[in-house]
Amino acid sequence: MTTPSRRASRRLGPAFALAIAVAVAVAACTSAGAPPTSPPTGGSGTVSAAPSTGAGEGSGGPGGDIGPGGSDPLVVPKPGQLDVHPIPADSFVAVVDGRHVVLTIAYTSGVEPCSVLDTIVVQRGEGSFGVTLREGHGPGDQVCMMIARMMRTQVDLGDLDPGTYTISDTVRGADPIQVVVS
């Protein structure tokens, strides 16, 4: 005769093994998405992510907590990905230090090499900035797990003339924000 605890452990065996396998795979994929140590330089019309200036450190500012637990990695674009396409931003946070503006962009993405931020296109207008995140994938024929991660990146908008600027997502993901430079 089989006791109830033995029946329960037999039923949990395959489910437990699957849970362990998923946890190991998630841990392996998470470490693959670590940001590089130095940002690439951008071309005309494209602004690459810039490291934090130290201004506005803390919750919601560059280098601060954006998502739950502050675990969102700071991603630097890696130009040259394949099948590049626009993706929506989730939110914008701008830090103004005098006339200097640094924009932190939160977005949802997968894990590398399946989902890699390629470029950030910034279109400057009269009193406005349109931001487009562009994502692709690395070379090869990898098996991609469907895991969504909260990510963040930064764009240094530089020194701006005094005034009010509207920053919007051209893919219409994040709500527009207004930044006042005095």
PDB file of N, CA, C and O in Angstrom, residues 13-31 111 144-149:
ATOM      1  N   GLY A  13       7.113  14.982  -8.593  1.00  0.00           N
ATOM      2  CA  GLY A  13       8.413  14.710  -9.196  1.00  0.00           C
ATOM      3  C   GLY A  13       8.622  15.409 -10.535  1.00  0.00           C
ATOM      4  O   GLY A  13       9.532  16.218 -10.682  1.00  0.00           O
ATOM      5  N   PRO A  14       7.791  15.136 -11.581  1.00  0.00           N
ATOM      6  CA  PRO A  14       8.004  15.795 -12.875  1.00  0.00           C
ATOM      7  C   PRO A  14       7.805  17.309 -12.804  1.00  0.00           C
ATOM      8  O   PRO A  14       8.541  18.058 -13.432  1.00  0.00           O
ATOM      9  N   ALA A  15       6.833  17.774 -12.049  1.00  0.00           N
ATOM     10  CA  ALA A  15       6.591  19.217 -11.938  1.00  0.00           C
ATOM     11  C   ALA A  15       7.770  19.901 -11.245  1.00  0.00           C
ATOM     12  O   ALA A  15       8.196  20.981 -11.649  1.00  0.00           O
ATOM     13  N   PHE A  16       8.304  19.255 -10.213  1.00  0.00           N
ATOM     14  CA  PHE A  16       9.438  19.824  -9.505  1.00  0.00           C
ATOM     15  C   PHE A  16      10.658  19.885 -10.417  1.00  0.00           C
ATOM     16  O   PHE A  16      11.376  20.885 -10.463  1.00  0.00           O
ATOM     17  N   ALA A  17      10.901  18.819 -11.188  1.00  0.00           N
ATOM     18  CA  ALA A  17      12.037  18.795 -12.112  1.00  0.00           C
ATOM     19  C   ALA A  17      11.896  19.893 -13.160  1.00  0.00           C
ATOM     20  O   ALA A  17      12.869  20.569 -13.521  1.00  0.00           O
ATOM     21  N   LEU A  18      10.679  20.103 -13.666  1.00  0.00           N
ATOM     22  CA  LEU A  18      10.442  21.155 -14.650  1.00  0.00           C
ATOM     23  C   LEU A  18      10.696  22.531 -14.037  1.00  0.00           C
ATOM     24  O   LEU A  18      11.309  23.392 -14.660  1.00  0.00           O
ATOM     25  N   ALA A  19      10.259  22.743 -12.796  1.00  0.00           N
ATOM     26  CA  ALA A  19      10.470  24.026 -12.129  1.00  0.00           C
ATOM     27  C   ALA A  19      11.964  24.299 -11.945  1.00  0.00           C
ATOM     28  O   ALA A  19      12.427  25.417 -12.158  1.00  0.00           O
ATOM     29  N   ILE A  20      12.735  23.302 -11.596  1.00  0.00           N
ATOM     30  CA  ILE A  20      14.187  23.462 -11.436  1.00  0.00           C
ATOM     31  C   ILE A  20      14.820  23.799 -12.783  1.00  0.00           C
ATOM     32  O   ILE A  20      15.660  24.702 -12.880  1.00  0.00           O
ATOM     33  N   ALA A  21      14.421  23.094 -13.854  1.00  0.00           N
ATOM     34  CA  ALA A  21      14.982  23.345 -15.184  1.00  0.00           C
ATOM     35  C   ALA A  21      14.687  24.771 -15.651  1.00  0.00           C
ATOM     36  O   ALA A  21      15.557  25.444 -16.206  1.00  0.00           O
ATOM     37  N   VAL A  22      13.463  25.248 -15.407  1.00  0.00           N
ATOM     38  CA  VAL A  22      13.104  26.614 -15.793  1.00  0.00           C
ATOM     39  C   VAL A  22      13.916  27.625 -14.989  1.00  0.00           C
ATOM     40  O   VAL A  22      14.415  28.605 -15.539  1.00  0.00           O
ATOM     41  N   ALA A  23      14.093  27.401 -13.703  1.00  0.00           N
ATOM     42  CA  ALA A  23      14.861  28.320 -12.863  1.00  0.00           C
ATOM     43  C   ALA A  23      16.310  28.400 -13.331  1.00  0.00           C
ATOM     44  O   ALA A  23      16.899  29.482 -13.400  1.00  0.00           O
ATOM     45  N   VAL A  24      16.913  27.280 -13.693  1.00  0.00           N
ATOM     46  CA  VAL A  24      18.294  27.274 -14.178  1.00  0.00           C
ATOM     47  C   VAL A  24      18.385  28.019 -15.505  1.00  0.00           C
ATOM     48  O   VAL A  24      19.298  28.817 -15.728  1.00  0.00           O
ATOM     49  N   ALA A  25      17.420  27.779 -16.410  1.00  0.00           N
ATOM     50  CA  ALA A  25      17.432  28.458 -17.714  1.00  0.00           C
ATOM     51  C   ALA A  25      17.270  29.965 -17.552  1.00  0.00           C
ATOM     52  O   ALA A  25      17.949  30.744 -18.229  1.00  0.00           O
ATOM     53  N   VAL A  26      16.390  30.396 -16.656  1.00  0.00           N
ATOM     54  CA  VAL A  26      16.183  31.827 -16.431  1.00  0.00           C
ATOM     55  C   VAL A  26      17.459  32.454 -15.880  1.00  0.00           C
ATOM     56  O   VAL A  26      17.881  33.530 -16.318  1.00  0.00           O
ATOM     57  N   ALA A  27      18.109  31.795 -14.948  1.00  0.00           N
ATOM     58  CA  ALA A  27      19.348  32.330 -14.382  1.00  0.00           C
ATOM     59  C   ALA A  27      20.421  32.452 -15.450  1.00  0.00           C
ATOM     60  O   ALA A  27      21.149  33.442 -15.505  1.00  0.00           O
ATOM     61  N   ALA A  28      20.528  31.485 -16.333  1.00  0.00           N
ATOM     62  CA  ALA A  28      21.534  31.538 -17.400  1.00  0.00           C
ATOM     63  C   ALA A  28      21.238  32.665 -18.379  1.00  0.00           C
ATOM     64  O   ALA A  28      22.138  33.384 -18.815  1.00  0.00           O
ATOM     65  N   CYS A  29      19.979  32.845 -18.738  1.00  0.00           N
ATOM     66  CA  CYS A  29      19.609  33.887 -19.699  1.00  0.00           C
ATOM     67  C   CYS A  29      19.763  35.279 -19.096  1.00  0.00           C
ATOM     68  O   CYS A  29      20.109  36.220 -19.791  1.00  0.00           O
ATOM     69  N   THR A  30      19.479  35.424 -17.817  1.00  0.00           N
ATOM     70  CA  THR A  30      19.559  36.722 -17.169  1.00  0.00           C
ATOM     71  C   THR A  30      20.989  37.245 -17.175  1.00  0.00           C
ATOM     72  O   THR A  30      21.227  38.412 -17.442  1.00  0.00           O
ATOM     73  N   SER A  31      21.968  36.391 -16.942  1.00  0.00           N
ATOM     74  CA  SER A  31      23.350  36.857 -16.921  1.00  0.00           C
ATOM     75  C   SER A  31      23.835  37.234 -18.309  1.00  0.00           C
ATOM     76  O   SER A  31      24.743  38.029 -18.454  1.00  0.00           O
ATOM     77  N   VAL A 111      15.537  38.468 -23.631  1.00  0.00           N
ATOM     78  CA  VAL A 111      16.923  38.296 -23.224  1.00  0.00           C
ATOM     79  C   VAL A 111      17.834  38.179 -24.444  1.00  0.00           C
ATOM     80  O   VAL A 111      17.404  37.783 -25.522  1.00  0.00           O
ATOM     81  N   CYS A 144      15.065  30.724 -28.459  1.00  0.00           N
ATOM     82  CA  CYS A 144      14.733  31.881 -27.625  1.00  0.00           C
ATOM     83  C   CYS A 144      13.606  31.554 -26.664  1.00  0.00           C
ATOM     84  O   CYS A 144      12.539  31.086 -27.077  1.00  0.00           O
ATOM     85  N   MET A 145      13.854  31.819 -25.399  1.00  0.00           N
ATOM     86  CA  MET A 145      12.818  31.642 -24.382  1.00  0.00           C
ATOM     87  C   MET A 145      11.955  32.892 -24.359  1.00  0.00           C
ATOM     88  O   MET A 145      12.449  33.995 -24.537  1.00  0.00           O
ATOM     89  N   MET A 146      10.690  32.733 -24.148  1.00  0.00           N
ATOM     90  CA  MET A 146       9.756  33.858 -24.094  1.00  0.00           C
ATOM     91  C   MET A 146       9.717  34.397 -22.668  1.00  0.00           C
ATOM     92  O   MET A 146       8.852  34.046 -21.877  1.00  0.00           O
ATOM     93  N   ILE A 147      10.713  35.225 -22.351  1.00  0.00           N
ATOM     94  CA  ILE A 147      10.814  35.836 -21.030  1.00  0.00           C
ATOM     95  C   ILE A 147      10.826  37.344 -21.220  1.00  0.00           C
ATOM     96  O   ILE A 147      11.623  37.873 -21.982  1.00  0.00           O
ATOM     97  N   ALA A 148       9.930  38.023 -20.541  1.00  0.00           N
ATOM     98  CA  ALA A 148       9.894  39.489 -20.600  1.00  0.00           C
ATOM     99  C   ALA A 148      10.642  40.045 -19.397  1.00  0.00           C
ATOM    100  O   ALA A 148      10.460  39.576 -18.273  1.00  0.00           O
ATOM    101  N   ARG A 149      11.502  41.048 -19.663  1.00  0.00           N
ATOM    102  CA  ARG A 149      12.254  41.691 -18.596  1.00  0.00           C
ATOM    103  C   ARG A 149      12.065  43.192 -18.693  1.00  0.00           C
ATOM    104  O   ARG A 149      12.020  43.751 -19.781  1.00  0.00           O
TER     105      ARG A 149
END
